[in-house]
PDB file of C-alpha atoms in Angstrom:
ATOM      1  CA  UNK A  12      59.509 -23.964 142.584  1.00 53.00           C
ATOM      2  CA  UNK A  13      59.359 -22.673 139.005  1.00 53.00           C
ATOM      3  CA  UNK A  14      62.197 -24.159 136.947  1.00 60.00           C
ATOM      4  CA  UNK A  15      61.338 -22.880 133.505  1.00 66.00           C
ATOM      5  CA  UNK A  16      62.455 -25.340 130.748  1.00 73.00           C
ATOM      6  CA  UNK A  17      65.489 -23.946 128.934  1.00 79.00           C
ATOM      7  CA  UNK A  18      66.428 -24.675 125.302  1.00 89.00           C
ATOM      8  CA  UNK A  19      69.978 -25.855 124.823  1.00 95.00           C
ATOM      9  CA  UNK A  20      71.783 -26.841 121.616  1.00 96.00           C
ATOM     10  CA  UNK A  21      75.226 -28.333 121.254  1.00 97.00           C
ATOM     11  CA  UNK A  22      76.451 -27.090 117.895  1.00 97.00           C
ATOM     12  CA  UNK A  23      79.479 -28.904 116.442  1.00 97.00           C
ATOM     13  CA  UNK A  24      81.363 -28.896 119.741  1.00 98.00           C
ATOM     14  CA  UNK A  25      84.944 -30.085 119.755  1.00 98.00           C
ATOM     15  CA  UNK A  26      87.208 -30.288 122.808  1.00 97.00           C
ATOM     16  CA  UNK A  27      90.834 -31.297 122.760  1.00 96.00           C
ATOM     17  CA  UNK A  28      92.556 -32.415 125.990  1.00 94.00           C
ATOM     18  CA  UNK A  29      95.936 -34.026 126.407  1.00 90.00           C
ATOM     19  CA  UNK A  30      96.584 -33.954 122.721  1.00 91.00           C
ATOM     20  CA  UNK A  31      93.479 -35.826 121.601  1.00 93.00           C
ATOM     21  CA  UNK A  32      89.879 -34.993 120.705  1.00 96.00           C
ATOM     22  CA  UNK A  33      87.856 -35.924 123.789  1.00 97.00           C
ATOM     23  CA  UNK A  34      84.685 -34.489 122.246  1.00 97.00           C
ATOM     24  CA  UNK A  35      84.586 -34.424 118.471  1.00 96.00           C
ATOM     25  CA  UNK A  36      81.974 -32.635 116.332  1.00 96.00           C
ATOM     26  CA  UNK A  37      78.994 -33.227 118.647  1.00 97.00           C
ATOM     27  CA  UNK A  38      75.639 -31.882 117.529  1.00 97.00           C
ATOM     28  CA  UNK A  39      72.752 -32.438 119.941  1.00 97.00           C
ATOM     29  CA  UNK A  40      69.512 -30.820 121.076  1.00 96.00           C
ATOM     30  CA  UNK A  41      68.258 -32.180 124.399  1.00 96.00           C
ATOM     31  CA  UNK A  42      64.468 -31.602 124.603  1.00 95.00           C
ATOM     32  CA  UNK A  43      63.520 -28.684 126.803  1.00 94.00           C
ATOM     33  CA  UNK A  44      61.818 -29.695 130.035  1.00 93.00           C
ATOM     34  CA  UNK A  45      62.819 -33.346 129.735  1.00 95.00           C
ATOM     35  CA  UNK A  46      65.413 -35.703 131.212  1.00 97.00           C
ATOM     36  CA  UNK A  47      68.159 -36.595 128.690  1.00 98.00           C
ATOM     37  CA  UNK A  48      70.568 -39.408 129.443  1.00 98.00           C
ATOM     38  CA  UNK A  49      74.183 -38.964 128.366  1.00 98.00           C
ATOM     39  CA  UNK A  50      75.522 -42.465 127.803  1.00 98.00           C
ATOM     40  CA  UNK A  51      78.787 -44.098 126.670  1.00 97.00           C
ATOM     41  CA  UNK A  52      81.678 -46.193 127.988  1.00 96.00           C
ATOM     42  CA  UNK A  53      84.377 -44.783 130.215  1.00 94.00           C
ATOM     43  CA  UNK A  54      86.414 -42.302 128.224  1.00 93.00           C
ATOM     44  CA  UNK A  55      83.611 -41.558 125.772  1.00 96.00           C
ATOM     45  CA  UNK A  56      83.677 -37.858 126.706  1.00 96.00           C
ATOM     46  CA  UNK A  57      80.558 -37.547 128.893  1.00 97.00           C
ATOM     47  CA  UNK A  58      82.069 -35.469 131.725  1.00 96.00           C
ATOM     48  CA  UNK A  59      83.972 -33.264 129.284  1.00 97.00           C
ATOM     49  CA  UNK A  60      80.783 -32.577 127.331  1.00 98.00           C
ATOM     50  CA  UNK A  61      78.831 -31.772 130.499  1.00 97.00           C
ATOM     51  CA  UNK A  62      81.513 -29.351 131.641  1.00 97.00           C
ATOM     52  CA  UNK A  63      81.504 -27.727 128.230  1.00 97.00           C
ATOM     53  CA  UNK A  64      77.707 -27.355 128.258  1.00 97.00           C
ATOM     54  CA  UNK A  65      78.015 -25.746 131.712  1.00 95.00           C
ATOM     55  CA  UNK A  66      80.494 -23.209 130.282  1.00 95.00           C
ATOM     56  CA  UNK A  67      83.391 -24.409 132.430  1.00 94.00           C
ATOM     57  CA  UNK A  68      85.458 -25.562 129.426  1.00 95.00           C
ATOM     58  CA  UNK A  69      86.101 -23.521 126.283  1.00 95.00           C
ATOM     59  CA  UNK A  70      85.423 -25.653 123.217  1.00 97.00           C
ATOM     60  CA  UNK A  71      88.085 -25.778 120.496  1.00 97.00           C
ATOM     61  CA  UNK A  72      85.314 -25.680 117.953  1.00 97.00           C
ATOM     62  CA  UNK A  73      81.564 -25.127 117.822  1.00 97.00           C
ATOM     63  CA  UNK A  74      79.448 -23.653 120.627  1.00 97.00           C
ATOM     64  CA  UNK A  75      76.801 -24.405 123.226  1.00 97.00           C
ATOM     65  CA  UNK A  76      73.738 -22.238 122.601  1.00 95.00           C
ATOM     66  CA  UNK A  77      71.210 -21.644 125.373  1.00 93.00           C
ATOM     67  CA  UNK A  78      67.932 -19.805 125.874  1.00 88.00           C
ATOM     68  CA  UNK A  79      65.216 -18.719 123.469  1.00 86.00           C
ATOM     69  CA  UNK A  80      67.759 -16.307 121.917  1.00 87.00           C
ATOM     70  CA  UNK A  81      70.403 -19.025 121.373  1.00 90.00           C
ATOM     71  CA  UNK A  82      73.206 -17.240 123.219  1.00 92.00           C
ATOM     72  CA  UNK A  83      76.600 -18.803 123.460  1.00 95.00           C
ATOM     73  CA  UNK A  84      76.837 -20.078 127.049  1.00 94.00           C
ATOM     74  CA  UNK A  85      80.391 -18.716 127.278  1.00 93.00           C
ATOM     75  CA  UNK A  86      79.168 -15.263 126.336  1.00 93.00           C
ATOM     76  CA  UNK A  87      76.930 -15.044 129.371  1.00 91.00           C
ATOM     77  CA  UNK A  88      78.401 -13.120 132.328  1.00 90.00           C
ATOM     78  CA  UNK A  89      79.765 -15.584 134.838  1.00 88.00           C
ATOM     79  CA  UNK A  90      77.198 -14.714 137.522  1.00 87.00           C
ATOM     80  CA  UNK A  91      74.308 -14.953 135.028  1.00 87.00           C
ATOM     81  CA  UNK A  92      75.584 -18.296 133.810  1.00 90.00           C
ATOM     82  CA  UNK A  93      75.784 -19.596 137.345  1.00 87.00           C
ATOM     83  CA  UNK A  94      72.153 -18.552 137.922  1.00 85.00           C
ATOM     84  CA  UNK A  95      70.916 -20.274 134.791  1.00 88.00           C
ATOM     85  CA  UNK A  96      72.986 -23.464 134.725  1.00 92.00           C
ATOM     86  CA  UNK A  97      73.597 -25.853 137.653  1.00 92.00           C
ATOM     87  CA  UNK A  98      76.190 -28.646 137.328  1.00 93.00           C
ATOM     88  CA  UNK A  99      76.354 -31.413 139.907  1.00 91.00           C
ATOM     89  CA  UNK A 100      79.718 -33.050 139.476  1.00 86.00           C
ATOM     90  CA  UNK A 101      80.618 -36.433 140.884  1.00 76.00           C
ATOM     91  CA  UNK A 102      80.406 -36.334 144.619  1.00 63.00           C
ATOM     92  CA  UNK A 103      83.471 -35.353 146.632  1.00 57.00           C
ATOM     93  CA  UNK A 104      83.699 -35.729 150.385  1.00 59.00           C
ATOM     94  CA  UNK A 105      84.061 -32.777 152.736  1.00 61.00           C
ATOM     95  CA  UNK A 106      85.284 -32.615 156.289  1.00 64.00           C
ATOM     96  CA  UNK A 107      83.844 -29.128 156.901  1.00 73.00           C
ATOM     97  CA  UNK A 108      81.157 -29.443 159.638  1.00 87.00           C
ATOM     98  CA  UNK A 109      78.234 -27.966 157.723  1.00 92.00           C
ATOM     99  CA  UNK A 110      74.535 -28.615 158.273  1.00 95.00           C
ATOM    100  CA  UNK A 111      72.311 -29.609 155.338  1.00 95.00           C
ATOM    101  CA  UNK A 112      70.746 -26.125 155.328  1.00 95.00           C
ATOM    102  CA  UNK A 113      74.210 -24.566 155.036  1.00 93.00           C
ATOM    103  CA  UNK A 114      75.163 -26.918 152.178  1.00 93.00           C
ATOM    104  CA  UNK A 115      72.002 -26.058 150.266  1.00 93.00           C
ATOM    105  CA  UNK A 116      72.538 -22.339 150.921  1.00 92.00           C
ATOM    106  CA  UNK A 117      75.780 -22.602 148.938  1.00 90.00           C
ATOM    107  CA  UNK A 118      73.545 -22.764 145.874  1.00 89.00           C
ATOM    108  CA  UNK A 119      72.594 -19.114 146.478  1.00 89.00           C
ATOM    109  CA  UNK A 120      76.185 -17.859 145.986  1.00 86.00           C
ATOM    110  CA  UNK A 121      75.520 -16.485 142.438  1.00 84.00           C
ATOM    111  CA  UNK A 122      72.753 -14.281 143.835  1.00 82.00           C
ATOM    112  CA  UNK A 123      74.710 -12.726 146.650  1.00 74.00           C
ATOM    113  CA  UNK A 124      76.064  -9.184 146.856  1.00 66.00           C
ATOM    114  CA  UNK A 125      77.881  -7.333 149.577  1.00 55.00           C
ATOM    115  CA  UNK A 126      74.526  -6.788 151.205  1.00 57.00           C
ATOM    116  CA  UNK A 127      73.336 -10.357 150.816  1.00 56.00           C
ATOM    117  CA  UNK A 128      70.152 -11.503 149.035  1.00 55.00           C
ATOM    118  CA  UNK A 129      66.827 -10.924 150.681  1.00 56.00           C
ATOM    119  CA  UNK A 130      65.194 -14.102 149.307  1.00 68.00           C
ATOM    120  CA  UNK A 131      68.040 -16.478 150.269  1.00 84.00           C
ATOM    121  CA  UNK A 132      66.217 -18.077 153.186  1.00 88.00           C
ATOM    122  CA  UNK A 133      63.007 -18.547 151.188  1.00 90.00           C
ATOM    123  CA  UNK A 134      64.846 -20.042 148.218  1.00 89.00           C
ATOM    124  CA  UNK A 135      66.747 -22.490 150.457  1.00 93.00           C
ATOM    125  CA  UNK A 136      63.499 -23.526 152.172  1.00 92.00           C
ATOM    126  CA  UNK A 137      61.795 -24.105 148.800  1.00 91.00           C
ATOM    127  CA  UNK A 138      64.762 -26.141 147.539  1.00 90.00           C
ATOM    128  CA  UNK A 139      64.822 -28.327 150.689  1.00 93.00           C
ATOM    129  CA  UNK A 140      61.093 -28.947 150.411  1.00 91.00           C
ATOM    130  CA  UNK A 141      61.159 -29.667 146.645  1.00 86.00           C
ATOM    131  CA  UNK A 142      63.972 -32.191 147.033  1.00 86.00           C
ATOM    132  CA  UNK A 143      62.207 -33.831 149.945  1.00 87.00           C
ATOM    133  CA  UNK A 144      64.989 -33.214 152.486  1.00 91.00           C
ATOM    134  CA  UNK A 145      63.420 -30.469 154.634  1.00 94.00           C
ATOM    135  CA  UNK A 146      63.448 -32.804 157.650  1.00 95.00           C
ATOM    136  CA  UNK A 147      67.241 -33.132 157.290  1.00 96.00           C
ATOM    137  CA  UNK A 148      67.890 -29.364 157.360  1.00 95.00           C
ATOM    138  CA  UNK A 149      69.558 -29.281 160.782  1.00 95.00           C
ATOM    139  CA  UNK A 150      71.479 -32.550 160.381  1.00 96.00           C
ATOM    140  CA  UNK A 151      75.205 -32.438 159.847  1.00 94.00           C
ATOM    141  CA  UNK A 152      76.224 -33.262 156.289  1.00 90.00           C
ATOM    142  CA  UNK A 153      78.711 -35.874 157.545  1.00 89.00           C
ATOM    143  CA  UNK A 154      75.915 -37.955 159.141  1.00 92.00           C
ATOM    144  CA  UNK A 155      73.902 -38.490 155.938  1.00 91.00           C
ATOM    145  CA  UNK A 156      73.623 -41.654 153.883  1.00 88.00           C
ATOM    146  CA  UNK A 157      74.725 -41.689 150.233  1.00 83.00           C
ATOM    147  CA  UNK A 158      71.151 -41.357 149.005  1.00 83.00           C
ATOM    148  CA  UNK A 159      70.434 -38.499 151.366  1.00 88.00           C
ATOM    149  CA  UNK A 160      73.584 -36.693 150.253  1.00 88.00           C
ATOM    150  CA  UNK A 161      72.629 -36.931 146.584  1.00 86.00           C
ATOM    151  CA  UNK A 162      69.211 -35.472 147.356  1.00 87.00           C
ATOM    152  CA  UNK A 163      70.888 -32.633 149.213  1.00 91.00           C
ATOM    153  CA  UNK A 164      73.183 -32.093 146.213  1.00 89.00           C
ATOM    154  CA  UNK A 165      70.074 -31.742 144.051  1.00 87.00           C
ATOM    155  CA  UNK A 166      68.526 -29.346 146.586  1.00 90.00           C
ATOM    156  CA  UNK A 167      71.704 -27.196 146.454  1.00 91.00           C
ATOM    157  CA  UNK A 168      71.371 -27.065 142.686  1.00 89.00           C
ATOM    158  CA  UNK A 169      67.671 -26.196 142.941  1.00 88.00           C
ATOM    159  CA  UNK A 170      68.550 -23.313 145.240  1.00 89.00           C
ATOM    160  CA  UNK A 171      70.266 -21.756 142.211  1.00 89.00           C
ATOM    161  CA  UNK A 172      66.823 -21.817 140.567  1.00 86.00           C
ATOM    162  CA  UNK A 173      68.459 -23.079 137.337  1.00 88.00           C
ATOM    163  CA  UNK A 174      66.891 -23.395 133.924  1.00 88.00           C
ATOM    164  CA  UNK A 175      69.361 -26.148 132.937  1.00 93.00           C
ATOM    165  CA  UNK A 176      70.366 -28.944 135.291  1.00 94.00           C
ATOM    166  CA  UNK A 177      73.451 -31.046 134.509  1.00 96.00           C
ATOM    167  CA  UNK A 178      74.214 -34.190 136.521  1.00 95.00           C
ATOM    168  CA  UNK A 179      77.442 -36.224 136.337  1.00 94.00           C
ATOM    169  CA  UNK A 180      76.856 -39.802 137.458  1.00 92.00           C
ATOM    170  CA  UNK A 181      74.234 -38.846 140.065  1.00 90.00           C
ATOM    171  CA  UNK A 182      73.441 -42.490 140.929  1.00 87.00           C
ATOM    172  CA  UNK A 183      77.061 -43.498 141.737  1.00 84.00           C
ATOM    173  CA  UNK A 184      77.385 -45.410 145.017  1.00 76.00           C
ATOM    174  CA  UNK A 185      73.615 -45.410 145.647  1.00 83.00           C
ATOM    175  CA  UNK A 186      71.588 -48.553 146.416  1.00 86.00           C
ATOM    176  CA  UNK A 187      68.848 -49.596 144.021  1.00 91.00           C
ATOM    177  CA  UNK A 188      66.024 -47.917 145.926  1.00 89.00           C
ATOM    178  CA  UNK A 189      67.926 -44.611 146.117  1.00 85.00           C
ATOM    179  CA  UNK A 190      68.781 -44.735 142.430  1.00 89.00           C
ATOM    180  CA  UNK A 191      65.156 -45.208 141.433  1.00 91.00           C
ATOM    181  CA  UNK A 192      63.949 -42.556 143.855  1.00 89.00           C
ATOM    182  CA  UNK A 193      66.530 -39.956 142.746  1.00 88.00           C
ATOM    183  CA  UNK A 194      65.963 -40.314 139.001  1.00 92.00           C
ATOM    184  CA  UNK A 195      62.216 -40.429 139.427  1.00 92.00           C
ATOM    185  CA  UNK A 196      62.405 -37.182 141.373  1.00 90.00           C
ATOM    186  CA  UNK A 197      64.739 -35.481 138.848  1.00 90.00           C
ATOM    187  CA  UNK A 198      62.484 -36.471 135.961  1.00 93.00           C
ATOM    188  CA  UNK A 199      59.437 -35.020 137.806  1.00 91.00           C
ATOM    189  CA  UNK A 200      61.027 -31.583 138.087  1.00 88.00           C
ATOM    190  CA  UNK A 201      60.108 -30.691 134.503  1.00 89.00           C
ATOM    191  CA  UNK A 202      63.321 -28.709 133.941  1.00 91.00           C
ATOM    192  CA  UNK A 203      65.750 -29.295 131.117  1.00 94.00           C
ATOM    193  CA  UNK A 204      68.116 -31.920 132.502  1.00 96.00           C
ATOM    194  CA  UNK A 205      71.088 -33.809 131.080  1.00 97.00           C
ATOM    195  CA  UNK A 206      72.457 -36.635 133.215  1.00 97.00           C
ATOM    196  CA  UNK A 207      75.572 -38.720 132.501  1.00 97.00           C
ATOM    197  CA  UNK A 208      74.684 -42.288 133.421  1.00 96.00           C
ATOM    198  CA  UNK A 209      76.512 -45.619 133.333  1.00 94.00           C
ATOM    199  CA  UNK A 210      73.511 -47.889 134.007  1.00 95.00           C
ATOM    200  CA  UNK A 211      71.730 -48.488 130.702  1.00 96.00           C
ATOM    201  CA  UNK A 212      68.629 -49.838 132.374  1.00 97.00           C
ATOM    202  CA  UNK A 213      68.224 -46.756 134.530  1.00 97.00           C
ATOM    203  CA  UNK A 214      68.558 -44.606 131.418  1.00 97.00           C
ATOM    204  CA  UNK A 215      65.980 -46.738 129.582  1.00 97.00           C
ATOM    205  CA  UNK A 216      63.591 -46.579 132.538  1.00 97.00           C
ATOM    206  CA  UNK A 217      63.698 -42.822 133.255  1.00 97.00           C
ATOM    207  CA  UNK A 218      65.081 -40.863 130.318  1.00 97.00           C
ATOM    208  CA  UNK A 219      62.847 -39.272 127.678  1.00 96.00           C
ATOM    209  CA  UNK A 220      65.828 -38.855 125.378  1.00 98.00           C
ATOM    210  CA  UNK A 221      69.310 -40.309 125.241  1.00 98.00           C
ATOM    211  CA  UNK A 222      72.626 -39.319 123.628  1.00 98.00           C
ATOM    212  CA  UNK A 223      75.126 -42.084 123.028  1.00 98.00           C
ATOM    213  CA  UNK A 224      78.806 -41.117 122.868  1.00 98.00           C
ATOM    214  CA  UNK A 225      81.630 -43.339 121.636  1.00 97.00           C
ATOM    215  CA  UNK A 226      85.247 -42.116 121.480  1.00 95.00           C
ATOM    216  CA  UNK A 227      84.122 -38.515 121.691  1.00 96.00           C
ATOM    217  CA  UNK A 228      81.560 -38.719 118.895  1.00 97.00           C
ATOM    218  CA  UNK A 229      77.795 -38.782 119.092  1.00 98.00           C
ATOM    219  CA  UNK A 230      76.772 -42.079 117.444  1.00 97.00           C
ATOM    220  CA  UNK A 231      73.006 -41.877 118.140  1.00 97.00           C
ATOM    221  CA  UNK A 232      70.347 -39.730 119.722  1.00 97.00           C
ATOM    222  CA  UNK A 233      66.624 -40.250 120.254  1.00 97.00           C
ATOM    223  CA  UNK A 234      64.332 -42.159 122.567  1.00 97.00           C
ATOM    224  CA  UNK A 235      65.779 -45.135 124.497  1.00 97.00           C
ATOM    225  CA  UNK A 236      63.890 -47.474 122.145  1.00 96.00           C
ATOM    226  CA  UNK A 237      65.485 -45.861 119.107  1.00 97.00           C
ATOM    227  CA  UNK A 238      69.062 -45.692 120.461  1.00 97.00           C
ATOM    228  CA  UNK A 239      69.562 -48.746 122.755  1.00 97.00           C
ATOM    229  CA  UNK A 240      69.406 -51.452 120.099  1.00 96.00           C
ATOM    230  CA  UNK A 241      71.336 -54.748 120.216  1.00 95.00           C
ATOM    231  CA  UNK A 242      73.475 -53.787 117.198  1.00 95.00           C
ATOM    232  CA  UNK A 243      74.412 -50.396 118.656  1.00 95.00           C
ATOM    233  CA  UNK A 244      75.187 -51.772 122.091  1.00 95.00           C
ATOM    234  CA  UNK A 245      77.461 -54.360 120.499  1.00 94.00           C
ATOM    235  CA  UNK A 246      79.239 -51.629 118.501  1.00 94.00           C
ATOM    236  CA  UNK A 247      79.721 -49.195 121.407  1.00 96.00           C
ATOM    237  CA  UNK A 248      80.048 -51.382 124.468  1.00 95.00           C
ATOM    238  CA  UNK A 249      81.314 -54.619 122.868  1.00 93.00           C
ATOM    239  CA  UNK A 250      78.557 -56.654 124.543  1.00 93.00           C
ATOM    240  CA  UNK A 251      75.699 -58.770 123.302  1.00 94.00           C
ATOM    241  CA  UNK A 252      72.253 -57.739 124.476  1.00 94.00           C
ATOM    242  CA  UNK A 253      68.626 -58.640 124.234  1.00 95.00           C
ATOM    243  CA  UNK A 254      66.285 -55.662 124.479  1.00 95.00           C
ATOM    244  CA  UNK A 255      63.034 -56.703 126.157  1.00 96.00           C
ATOM    245  CA  UNK A 256      59.930 -54.839 127.195  1.00 95.00           C
ATOM    246  CA  UNK A 257      59.217 -54.169 130.891  1.00 95.00           C
ATOM    247  CA  UNK A 258      55.889 -55.885 131.733  1.00 93.00           C
ATOM    248  CA  UNK A 259      54.732 -52.973 133.895  1.00 93.00           C
ATOM    249  CA  UNK A 260      56.088 -49.826 132.270  1.00 93.00           C
ATOM    250  CA  UNK A 261      56.474 -50.838 128.616  1.00 94.00           C
ATOM    251  CA  UNK A 262      59.955 -49.358 128.618  1.00 95.00           C
ATOM    252  CA  UNK A 263      63.058 -51.190 127.335  1.00 95.00           C
ATOM    253  CA  UNK A 264      64.895 -53.621 129.575  1.00 96.00           C
ATOM    254  CA  UNK A 265      68.377 -54.595 128.525  1.00 96.00           C
ATOM    255  CA  UNK A 266      69.690 -58.109 129.252  1.00 95.00           C
ATOM    256  CA  UNK A 267      73.438 -58.070 128.783  1.00 90.00           C
ATOM    257  CA  UNK A 268      75.849 -60.886 128.067  1.00 84.00           C
ATOM    258  CA  UNK A 269      79.588 -60.812 127.543  1.00 68.00           C
ATOM    259  CA  UNK A 270      80.817 -61.592 124.034  1.00 62.00           C
ATOM    260  CA  UNK A 271      82.395 -64.883 125.074  1.00 52.00           C
ATOM    261  CA  UNK A 272      79.235 -65.963 126.909  1.00 56.00           C
ATOM    262  CA  UNK A 273      77.046 -65.037 123.916  1.00 52.00           C
ATOM    263  CA  UNK A 274      79.365 -66.813 121.439  1.00 57.00           C
ATOM    264  CA  UNK A 275      79.233 -69.962 123.583  1.00 53.00           C
TER     265      UNK A 275
END
């Protein structure tokens, strides 16, 4: 499946919700074709920023520019935007008795006309195979494990054949093995991907680039080594940390301690 890397630039974006600035003057350029981690405490503005990048929220200032021609994502026709950008929001349960194939086929909605789309079946097959869930195609969605469901969510997004993949807490409720497997798979896709993550060690292990938000502002961007420093983690998360080096991968490993524990 050809998921061509897609340039994206967040240019001075501001979003006001409930009378406060949830995202405030954010400038960022996630590297095309790489996995970028969007980090920050609860309430930092991660989900709001993802939804703005997807074109679902209208910023109160600034713009999200996509493609080689730097088009405002909001200026794209809705159907064209849905073909280029796939957003996987935090999982919600469904009681509708759908098979996995039918769930993945929902990703073809932006391509459908009154006469249907001739390549729907082929695109769904490719997405199932790419996400490694082809053997689940005839299973009912309700019978899947959490890890299997997340893979199917990714397959549904891949069926859109997106150039920009946005993930909101994709590892929530997954066991350790499923978390590692999912992020390793997403990173291997080679498409431009931005994933909001809570687990700093997962971000350090898999992300090529990270954006760190605090109270709606971008406080740092760069590689995990550049951004996830003890001083910055203390400032943003109010924790003490030692940043070590993984003996196998050479990537950062973050050993956290509460402030009281560290002071003792």
